[in-house]
Amino acid sequence: MDLSACRQEILLSNKTASEKAEIFLLKSKVNDLSKDEWQKFIAAIPEDVEKGIGALKSAVVSVEDTSEMQCEAMLQPALPALPLSADQLAAILFARPVHATPVQQDVFQSFGSSPVKQMFVVDDGSAVTLARILSNQLTFKLLFGGEADTAYNVNSSLIMPFFHLDSLANNSCQGFLPVRDKGDPDSTMPLLSGTSASLRSDGVIRSMDGHRLLLKWEEEADVLAAAVEDFKVKTARWSKLYYGQLPYLLTFAAAKSHIQFYIIERGNVAQPQDCWPKDLTGDMSGRAKALLAAVNLHLILRTVEKYLPQQAVLVRPQGAQSHQGLD
């Protein structure tokens, strides 16, 4: 800000001394000025205006960042049970949180007249950290190329916001572990099937102990249907030793800017059921829905854990024709 121009504009106005003091405080953010900047700023200001500024300046109370508390509120209330159908799950997955969803002011203004604007509020300074996490998700630049670009879009729109929210919510933090297939030989996922096809999902979210599978996803460079086909190949024969009483496994497929959620029902691995239209990151409306999904996934996966056995049966890391209850 040009402090000289600001000072001159206000001094030439017809406002009273107290009104000028208030305008100085609002326009110049004098609480953020250094001592030298403050001395330059008050130069040639009438004494009555300067006193007014000083009084207002000392009365300003800094806003405390309560991001952790507000994040906790966003991740409530807990679900009593998993919904029975894909449609009911979608309604929860993309529901607006009960608590306000704060974003940075420039991001809020970028919504224009879009209906998604109603889902958010401008951070008033009380949720700086939380607003930054959510705003970054809404403004990242999509990449279009190979499967690595799809992975970047998935990370930026869904996985990283989910992970940061879980970390920020101290009391509700579950220690969820998003894990990508890096081809390491020490993975608990089997490496290859009997036909030498990879059995490992492109990504999974596990419980804090690293053993229980809560969600998995597949990525492709171009075609969403190809990622869905991977579910059929890589989803194991259902075992209660691994899945417990879980009625279905939540998954999503991704390609380019498209993300679509599915459920794989117990005993019906060959027919994943879709939960929502596929374009979840392409425009601002889609990004907003992906952000809601990142928030609500926390509620859903906390509930998924209740259905799983406390000690999941691990498999040997070598491939096999028949692998029970694995990713």
mmCIF file of C-alpha atoms in Angstrom:
data_model
loop_
_atom_site.group_PDB
_atom_site.id
_atom_site.type_symbol
_atom_site.label_atom_id
_atom_site.label_comp_id
_atom_site.label_asym_id
_atom_site.label_seq_id
_atom_site.Cartn_x
_atom_site.Cartn_y
_atom_site.Cartn_z
ATOM 1 C CA MET A 1 0.000 0.000 0.000
ATOM 2 C CA ASP A 2 1.158 3.604 -0.741
ATOM 3 C CA LEU A 3 0.980 5.035 2.775
ATOM 4 C CA SER A 4 1.571 8.625 1.591
ATOM 5 C CA ALA A 5 -1.325 8.476 -0.857
ATOM 6 C CA CYS A 6 -3.544 6.867 1.775
ATOM 7 C CA ARG A 7 -2.671 9.558 4.325
ATOM 8 C CA GLN A 8 -3.255 12.383 1.855
ATOM 9 C CA GLU A 9 -6.614 10.988 0.722
ATOM 10 C CA ILE A 10 -7.917 10.768 4.260
ATOM 11 C CA LEU A 11 -6.605 14.153 5.429
ATOM 12 C CA LEU A 12 -8.239 15.924 2.489
ATOM 13 C CA SER A 13 -11.629 14.403 3.292
ATOM 14 C CA ASN A 14 -14.342 16.247 5.230
ATOM 15 C CA LYS A 15 -14.559 13.584 7.948
ATOM 16 C CA THR A 16 -14.286 14.340 11.664
ATOM 17 C CA ALA A 17 -11.068 13.575 13.533
ATOM 18 C CA SER A 18 -12.507 10.370 15.019
ATOM 19 C CA GLU A 19 -13.856 9.256 11.624
ATOM 20 C CA LYS A 20 -10.464 9.890 10.009
ATOM 21 C CA ALA A 21 -8.801 7.855 12.754
ATOM 22 C CA GLU A 22 -11.125 4.932 12.045
ATOM 23 C CA ILE A 23 -10.469 5.127 8.284
ATOM 24 C CA PHE A 24 -6.694 5.243 8.882
ATOM 25 C CA LEU A 25 -6.931 2.110 11.001
ATOM 26 C CA LEU A 26 -9.025 0.206 8.467
ATOM 27 C CA LYS A 27 -7.141 1.209 5.335
ATOM 28 C CA SER A 28 -3.571 1.002 6.523
ATOM 29 C CA LYS A 29 -3.686 -1.944 8.940
ATOM 30 C CA VAL A 30 -1.453 0.040 11.295
ATOM 31 C CA ASN A 31 -1.113 -2.909 13.686
ATOM 32 C CA ASP A 32 1.089 -4.574 11.053
ATOM 33 C CA LEU A 33 3.396 -1.568 10.552
ATOM 34 C CA SER A 34 6.942 -1.536 11.860
ATOM 35 C CA LYS A 35 8.060 1.263 14.192
ATOM 36 C CA ASP A 36 9.737 3.172 11.324
ATOM 37 C CA GLU A 37 6.693 2.748 9.072
ATOM 38 C CA TRP A 38 4.456 3.986 11.876
ATOM 39 C CA GLN A 39 6.587 7.122 12.373
ATOM 40 C CA LYS A 40 6.442 7.899 8.644
ATOM 41 C CA PHE A 41 2.730 7.226 8.562
ATOM 42 C CA ILE A 42 1.788 9.679 11.341
ATOM 43 C CA ALA A 43 4.050 12.459 10.016
ATOM 44 C CA ALA A 44 2.035 15.702 9.537
ATOM 45 C CA ILE A 45 -1.142 14.126 10.882
ATOM 46 C CA PRO A 46 -3.104 16.493 13.162
ATOM 47 C CA GLU A 47 -2.687 15.693 16.845
ATOM 48 C CA ASP A 48 -6.362 14.947 17.475
ATOM 49 C CA VAL A 49 -6.422 12.409 14.611
ATOM 50 C CA GLU A 50 -3.168 10.842 15.780
ATOM 51 C CA LYS A 51 -4.569 10.374 19.294
ATOM 52 C CA GLY A 52 -7.676 8.788 17.845
ATOM 53 C CA ILE A 53 -5.580 6.344 15.835
ATOM 54 C CA GLY A 54 -3.525 5.458 18.904
ATOM 55 C CA ALA A 55 -6.637 4.801 20.978
ATOM 56 C CA LEU A 56 -8.217 2.609 18.326
ATOM 57 C CA LYS A 57 -4.936 0.826 17.650
ATOM 58 C CA SER A 58 -4.517 -0.162 21.293
ATOM 59 C CA ALA A 59 -8.122 -1.357 21.445
ATOM 60 C CA VAL A 60 -7.756 -3.814 18.565
ATOM 61 C CA VAL A 61 -7.703 -7.423 19.773
ATOM 62 C CA SER A 62 -5.960 -9.983 17.592
ATOM 63 C CA VAL A 63 -8.210 -12.771 16.293
ATOM 64 C CA GLU A 64 -7.119 -16.185 17.540
ATOM 65 C CA ASP A 65 -6.682 -18.925 14.954
ATOM 66 C CA THR A 66 -9.122 -21.639 16.011
ATOM 67 C CA SER A 67 -8.598 -23.830 12.925
ATOM 68 C CA GLU A 68 -8.225 -27.002 14.973
ATOM 69 C CA MET A 69 -11.512 -26.410 16.800
ATOM 70 C CA GLN A 70 -13.360 -25.500 13.590
ATOM 71 C CA CYS A 71 -11.931 -28.518 11.784
ATOM 72 C CA GLU A 72 -13.179 -30.725 14.630
ATOM 73 C CA ALA A 73 -16.646 -29.255 14.163
ATOM 74 C CA MET A 74 -16.565 -29.880 10.403
ATOM 75 C CA LEU A 75 -15.843 -33.565 10.956
ATOM 76 C CA GLN A 76 -18.987 -34.098 13.020
ATOM 77 C CA PRO A 77 -21.402 -35.677 13.700
ATOM 78 C CA ALA A 78 -20.202 -39.264 13.583
ATOM 79 C CA LEU A 79 -22.318 -41.684 11.562
ATOM 80 C CA PRO A 80 -24.169 -44.370 13.553
ATOM 81 C CA ALA A 81 -23.830 -46.863 10.678
ATOM 82 C CA LEU A 82 -22.938 -47.102 6.995
ATOM 83 C CA PRO A 83 -25.783 -46.225 4.610
ATOM 84 C CA LEU A 84 -27.413 -49.188 2.918
ATOM 85 C CA SER A 85 -27.150 -48.166 -0.750
ATOM 86 C CA ALA A 86 -24.842 -46.327 -3.159
ATOM 87 C CA ASP A 87 -27.372 -43.474 -3.467
ATOM 88 C CA GLN A 88 -27.595 -43.041 0.290
ATOM 89 C CA LEU A 89 -23.814 -43.097 0.539
ATOM 90 C CA ALA A 90 -23.542 -40.422 -2.173
ATOM 91 C CA ALA A 91 -25.949 -38.199 -0.250
ATOM 92 C CA ILE A 92 -23.599 -38.331 2.755
ATOM 93 C CA LEU A 93 -20.400 -38.136 0.723
ATOM 94 C CA PHE A 94 -21.382 -34.841 -0.904
ATOM 95 C CA ALA A 95 -23.399 -33.297 1.927
ATOM 96 C CA ARG A 96 -22.440 -29.843 3.091
ATOM 97 C CA PRO A 97 -20.878 -29.982 6.584
ATOM 98 C CA VAL A 98 -23.028 -28.702 9.438
ATOM 99 C CA HIS A 99 -20.235 -26.303 10.360
ATOM 100 C CA ALA A 100 -19.316 -23.408 8.037
ATOM 101 C CA THR A 101 -16.617 -24.135 5.467
ATOM 102 C CA PRO A 102 -14.132 -21.216 5.558
ATOM 103 C CA VAL A 103 -12.006 -20.201 2.579
ATOM 104 C CA GLN A 104 -9.751 -17.275 1.779
ATOM 105 C CA GLN A 105 -11.446 -14.122 0.528
ATOM 106 C CA ASP A 106 -9.981 -14.152 -2.994
ATOM 107 C CA VAL A 107 -11.129 -17.768 -3.456
ATOM 108 C CA PHE A 108 -14.619 -16.916 -2.219
ATOM 109 C CA GLN A 109 -14.827 -14.010 -4.673
ATOM 110 C CA SER A 110 -13.693 -16.260 -7.539
ATOM 111 C CA PHE A 111 -16.942 -18.235 -7.171
ATOM 112 C CA GLY A 112 -18.806 -15.304 -8.722
ATOM 113 C CA SER A 113 -22.484 -16.177 -8.976
ATOM 114 C CA SER A 114 -21.908 -19.941 -8.879
ATOM 115 C CA PRO A 115 -24.340 -21.831 -6.619
ATOM 116 C CA VAL A 116 -21.354 -23.456 -4.860
ATOM 117 C CA LYS A 117 -20.684 -20.094 -3.221
ATOM 118 C CA GLN A 118 -23.421 -20.938 -0.735
ATOM 119 C CA MET A 119 -21.298 -23.804 0.598
ATOM 120 C CA PHE A 120 -18.555 -21.503 1.894
ATOM 121 C CA VAL A 121 -17.881 -18.458 4.047
ATOM 122 C CA VAL A 122 -14.958 -16.032 4.034
ATOM 123 C CA ASP A 123 -12.471 -16.725 6.811
ATOM 124 C CA ASP A 124 -12.566 -13.842 9.294
ATOM 125 C CA GLY A 125 -9.085 -14.622 10.555
ATOM 126 C CA SER A 126 -10.247 -17.238 13.049
ATOM 127 C CA ALA A 127 -9.474 -20.220 10.776
ATOM 128 C CA VAL A 128 -6.377 -19.215 8.826
ATOM 129 C CA THR A 129 -4.846 -22.699 8.644
ATOM 130 C CA LEU A 130 -8.104 -24.440 7.802
ATOM 131 C CA ALA A 131 -9.028 -21.855 5.154
ATOM 132 C CA ARG A 132 -5.613 -22.279 3.524
ATOM 133 C CA ILE A 133 -6.024 -26.073 3.284
ATOM 134 C CA LEU A 134 -9.475 -25.766 1.722
ATOM 135 C CA SER A 135 -8.518 -22.868 -0.580
ATOM 136 C CA ASN A 136 -5.479 -24.714 -1.937
ATOM 137 C CA GLN A 137 -7.746 -27.570 -3.008
ATOM 138 C CA LEU A 138 -10.039 -25.179 -4.868
ATOM 139 C CA THR A 139 -7.279 -23.364 -6.761
ATOM 140 C CA PHE A 140 -4.639 -25.954 -7.751
ATOM 141 C CA LYS A 141 -3.831 -26.247 -11.452
ATOM 142 C CA LEU A 142 -5.077 -29.411 -13.123
ATOM 143 C CA LEU A 143 -2.585 -31.413 -15.204
ATOM 144 C CA PHE A 144 -3.502 -33.358 -18.322
ATOM 145 C CA GLY A 145 -1.099 -35.971 -19.639
ATOM 146 C CA GLY A 146 -0.281 -39.443 -18.423
ATOM 147 C CA GLU A 147 -1.274 -41.445 -15.396
ATOM 148 C CA ALA A 148 1.176 -39.458 -13.254
ATOM 149 C CA ASP A 149 -0.878 -36.324 -13.967
ATOM 150 C CA THR A 150 -4.054 -38.135 -12.961
ATOM 151 C CA ALA A 151 -2.320 -39.097 -9.711
ATOM 152 C CA TYR A 152 -1.371 -35.452 -9.108
ATOM 153 C CA ASN A 153 -4.978 -34.335 -9.654
ATOM 154 C CA VAL A 154 -6.240 -37.006 -7.252
ATOM 155 C CA ASN A 155 -3.710 -36.038 -4.594
ATOM 156 C CA SER A 156 -4.447 -32.308 -4.869
ATOM 157 C CA SER A 157 -8.232 -32.521 -5.017
ATOM 158 C CA LEU A 158 -8.965 -35.317 -2.568
ATOM 159 C CA ILE A 159 -6.172 -37.175 -0.785
ATOM 160 C CA MET A 160 -4.073 -34.289 0.563
ATOM 161 C CA PRO A 161 -7.070 -32.262 1.842
ATOM 162 C CA PHE A 162 -8.363 -35.444 3.524
ATOM 163 C CA PHE A 163 -4.956 -36.115 5.097
ATOM 164 C CA HIS A 164 -4.471 -32.499 6.275
ATOM 165 C CA LEU A 165 -7.950 -32.354 7.810
ATOM 166 C CA ASP A 166 -7.329 -35.588 9.704
ATOM 167 C CA SER A 167 -4.026 -34.220 11.007
ATOM 168 C CA LEU A 168 -5.533 -30.854 11.991
ATOM 169 C CA ALA A 169 -8.472 -32.345 13.912
ATOM 170 C CA ASN A 170 -6.587 -33.260 17.060
ATOM 171 C CA ASN A 171 -9.365 -34.975 19.018
ATOM 172 C CA SER A 172 -10.929 -36.588 15.936
ATOM 173 C CA CYS A 173 -7.605 -37.514 14.312
ATOM 174 C CA GLN A 174 -7.668 -41.164 13.276
ATOM 175 C CA GLY A 175 -4.147 -41.363 11.864
ATOM 176 C CA PHE A 176 -5.478 -42.554 8.521
ATOM 177 C CA LEU A 177 -2.686 -43.694 6.198
ATOM 178 C CA PRO A 178 -3.011 -42.894 2.476
ATOM 179 C CA VAL A 179 -0.570 -45.249 0.712
ATOM 180 C CA ARG A 180 0.391 -45.424 -2.953
ATOM 181 C CA ASP A 181 1.720 -48.508 -4.712
ATOM 182 C CA LYS A 182 5.437 -47.874 -5.085
ATOM 183 C CA GLY A 183 6.325 -51.393 -6.163
ATOM 184 C CA ASP A 184 8.307 -52.044 -2.999
ATOM 185 C CA PRO A 185 8.965 -55.716 -2.156
ATOM 186 C CA ASP A 186 8.121 -55.191 1.523
ATOM 187 C CA SER A 187 4.520 -54.217 0.827
ATOM 188 C CA THR A 188 1.816 -56.304 2.497
ATOM 189 C CA MET A 189 0.014 -56.320 -0.860
ATOM 190 C CA PRO A 190 0.777 -59.339 -3.033
ATOM 191 C CA LEU A 191 3.025 -58.310 -5.914
ATOM 192 C CA LEU A 192 1.706 -60.416 -8.770
ATOM 193 C CA SER A 193 -1.064 -62.845 -9.526
ATOM 194 C CA GLY A 194 -0.480 -66.276 -10.996
ATOM 195 C CA THR A 195 -0.707 -64.650 -14.442
ATOM 196 C CA SER A 196 1.891 -62.013 -13.511
ATOM 197 C CA ALA A 197 -0.693 -59.225 -13.368
ATOM 198 C CA SER A 198 -0.319 -56.624 -10.615
ATOM 199 C CA LEU A 199 -2.701 -57.178 -7.741
ATOM 200 C CA ARG A 200 -1.919 -53.959 -5.927
ATOM 201 C CA SER A 201 -4.258 -51.006 -6.073
ATOM 202 C CA ASP A 202 -2.828 -47.673 -7.207
ATOM 203 C CA GLY A 203 -3.714 -46.258 -3.828
ATOM 204 C CA VAL A 204 -5.355 -47.227 -0.555
ATOM 205 C CA ILE A 205 -6.284 -45.619 2.749
ATOM 206 C CA ARG A 206 -5.527 -47.798 5.749
ATOM 207 C CA SER A 207 -6.182 -47.614 9.466
ATOM 208 C CA MET A 208 -3.497 -46.261 11.775
ATOM 209 C CA ASP A 209 -2.013 -49.727 12.331
ATOM 210 C CA GLY A 210 -1.451 -50.013 8.569
ATOM 211 C CA HIS A 211 -3.253 -53.373 8.334
ATOM 212 C CA ARG A 212 -6.944 -52.702 7.776
ATOM 213 C CA LEU A 213 -8.121 -51.524 4.370
ATOM 214 C CA LEU A 214 -10.684 -48.693 4.482
ATOM 215 C CA LEU A 215 -10.764 -47.442 0.873
ATOM 216 C CA LYS A 216 -8.908 -48.046 -2.362
ATOM 217 C CA TRP A 217 -8.664 -46.365 -5.745
ATOM 218 C CA GLU A 218 -7.436 -46.915 -9.289
ATOM 219 C CA GLU A 219 -6.014 -44.376 -11.751
ATOM 220 C CA GLU A 220 -5.656 -44.317 -15.524
ATOM 221 C CA ALA A 221 -4.270 -41.753 -17.930
ATOM 222 C CA ASP A 222 -7.373 -41.301 -20.097
ATOM 223 C CA VAL A 223 -10.309 -43.668 -19.681
ATOM 224 C CA LEU A 224 -12.267 -43.953 -16.451
ATOM 225 C CA ALA A 225 -13.724 -47.310 -17.476
ATOM 226 C CA ALA A 226 -10.230 -48.814 -17.574
ATOM 227 C CA ALA A 227 -9.731 -47.874 -13.921
ATOM 228 C CA VAL A 228 -13.060 -49.499 -13.063
ATOM 229 C CA GLU A 229 -11.943 -52.714 -14.794
ATOM 230 C CA ASP A 230 -8.913 -52.745 -12.507
ATOM 231 C CA PHE A 231 -11.262 -53.094 -9.540
ATOM 232 C CA LYS A 232 -12.529 -56.384 -10.918
ATOM 233 C CA VAL A 233 -9.014 -57.738 -11.411
ATOM 234 C CA LYS A 234 -7.520 -56.498 -8.144
ATOM 235 C CA THR A 235 -10.382 -56.989 -5.700
ATOM 236 C CA ALA A 236 -9.909 -60.183 -3.770
ATOM 237 C CA ARG A 237 -12.334 -62.954 -2.942
ATOM 238 C CA TRP A 238 -14.279 -61.627 0.055
ATOM 239 C CA SER A 239 -13.041 -62.907 3.400
ATOM 240 C CA LYS A 240 -14.543 -62.113 6.806
ATOM 241 C CA LEU A 241 -11.071 -62.545 8.265
ATOM 242 C CA TYR A 242 -10.117 -59.373 6.408
ATOM 243 C CA TYR A 243 -13.359 -57.447 5.791
ATOM 244 C CA GLY A 244 -15.278 -58.537 8.880
ATOM 245 C CA GLN A 245 -18.921 -57.387 8.693
ATOM 246 C CA LEU A 246 -18.274 -54.674 6.093
ATOM 247 C CA PRO A 247 -21.247 -54.686 3.653
ATOM 248 C CA TYR A 248 -19.267 -53.053 0.854
ATOM 249 C CA LEU A 249 -15.902 -51.510 0.096
ATOM 250 C CA LEU A 250 -15.780 -47.816 -0.848
ATOM 251 C CA THR A 251 -13.594 -47.096 -3.886
ATOM 252 C CA PHE A 252 -13.061 -44.468 -6.535
ATOM 253 C CA ALA A 253 -11.700 -44.467 -10.067
ATOM 254 C CA ALA A 254 -9.831 -41.546 -11.640
ATOM 255 C CA ALA A 255 -8.738 -40.459 -15.106
ATOM 256 C CA LYS A 256 -7.603 -36.968 -16.130
ATOM 257 C CA SER A 257 -9.838 -34.575 -14.143
ATOM 258 C CA HIS A 258 -12.516 -37.191 -13.511
ATOM 259 C CA ILE A 259 -13.090 -38.886 -10.168
ATOM 260 C CA GLN A 260 -16.020 -41.202 -9.600
ATOM 261 C CA PHE A 261 -16.852 -43.094 -6.417
ATOM 262 C CA TYR A 262 -18.077 -46.693 -6.390
ATOM 263 C CA ILE A 263 -18.998 -49.331 -3.880
ATOM 264 C CA ILE A 264 -18.007 -52.982 -4.277
ATOM 265 C CA GLU A 265 -20.569 -55.098 -2.483
ATOM 266 C CA ARG A 266 -19.793 -58.271 -0.628
ATOM 267 C CA GLY A 267 -20.266 -61.156 -3.055
ATOM 268 C CA ASN A 268 -20.590 -58.856 -6.089
ATOM 269 C CA VAL A 269 -17.020 -57.907 -6.964
ATOM 270 C CA ALA A 270 -17.663 -57.932 -10.718
ATOM 271 C CA GLN A 271 -20.236 -55.104 -10.636
ATOM 272 C CA PRO A 272 -19.041 -51.928 -8.863
ATOM 273 C CA GLN A 273 -21.928 -49.500 -8.302
ATOM 274 C CA ASP A 274 -21.304 -45.822 -8.986
ATOM 275 C CA CYS A 275 -22.187 -43.236 -6.337
ATOM 276 C CA TRP A 276 -22.091 -39.955 -8.265
ATOM 277 C CA PRO A 277 -21.491 -38.315 -11.676
ATOM 278 C CA LYS A 278 -17.856 -38.551 -12.616
ATOM 279 C CA ASP A 279 -16.528 -34.988 -13.104
ATOM 280 C CA LEU A 280 -15.399 -33.994 -9.636
ATOM 281 C CA THR A 281 -12.496 -31.673 -10.373
ATOM 282 C CA GLY A 282 -12.942 -30.088 -13.810
ATOM 283 C CA ASP A 283 -14.737 -26.859 -12.816
ATOM 284 C CA MET A 284 -15.353 -24.959 -9.581
ATOM 285 C CA SER A 285 -18.569 -26.852 -8.920
ATOM 286 C CA GLY A 286 -16.761 -30.163 -9.338
ATOM 287 C CA ARG A 287 -13.884 -29.061 -7.119
ATOM 288 C CA ALA A 288 -16.317 -28.004 -4.424
ATOM 289 C CA LYS A 289 -17.921 -31.461 -4.527
ATOM 290 C CA ALA A 290 -14.501 -33.115 -4.327
ATOM 291 C CA LEU A 291 -13.714 -30.949 -1.306
ATOM 292 C CA LEU A 292 -16.972 -31.977 0.357
ATOM 293 C CA ALA A 293 -16.030 -35.590 -0.375
ATOM 294 C CA ALA A 294 -12.641 -35.079 1.324
ATOM 295 C CA VAL A 295 -14.401 -33.766 4.439
ATOM 296 C CA ASN A 296 -17.129 -36.409 4.534
ATOM 297 C CA LEU A 297 -14.763 -39.291 3.786
ATOM 298 C CA HIS A 298 -13.490 -38.775 7.298
ATOM 299 C CA LEU A 299 -16.963 -39.464 8.719
ATOM 300 C CA ILE A 300 -17.465 -42.473 6.469
ATOM 301 C CA LEU A 301 -14.088 -44.128 7.023
ATOM 302 C CA ARG A 302 -14.363 -43.718 10.787
ATOM 303 C CA THR A 303 -17.564 -45.721 10.480
ATOM 304 C CA VAL A 304 -15.984 -48.295 8.130
ATOM 305 C CA GLU A 305 -13.430 -49.104 10.845
ATOM 306 C CA LYS A 306 -16.224 -50.261 13.161
ATOM 307 C CA TYR A 307 -17.108 -53.086 10.734
ATOM 308 C CA LEU A 308 -13.576 -54.438 10.341
ATOM 309 C CA PRO A 309 -11.893 -56.986 12.604
ATOM 310 C CA GLN A 310 -9.401 -55.535 15.074
ATOM 311 C CA GLN A 311 -6.702 -57.840 13.708
ATOM 312 C CA ALA A 312 -6.861 -58.245 9.947
ATOM 313 C CA VAL A 313 -5.203 -61.349 8.512
ATOM 314 C CA LEU A 314 -2.176 -60.351 6.465
ATOM 315 C CA VAL A 315 -1.007 -62.250 3.430
ATOM 316 C CA ARG A 316 2.440 -63.227 2.341
ATOM 317 C CA PRO A 317 4.015 -60.649 -0.008
ATOM 318 C CA GLN A 318 4.410 -63.122 -2.863
ATOM 319 C CA GLY A 319 1.737 -63.364 -5.540
ATOM 320 C CA ALA A 320 -0.756 -66.174 -5.673
ATOM 321 C CA GLN A 321 -3.569 -67.365 -7.889
ATOM 322 C CA SER A 322 -6.052 -67.035 -5.048
ATOM 323 C CA HIS A 323 -5.550 -64.195 -2.555
ATOM 324 C CA GLN A 324 -8.120 -63.773 0.194
ATOM 325 C CA GLY A 325 -9.329 -60.462 1.512
ATOM 326 C CA LEU A 326 -6.629 -58.310 -0.004
ATOM 327 C CA ASP A 327 -6.564 -55.016 -1.783
#
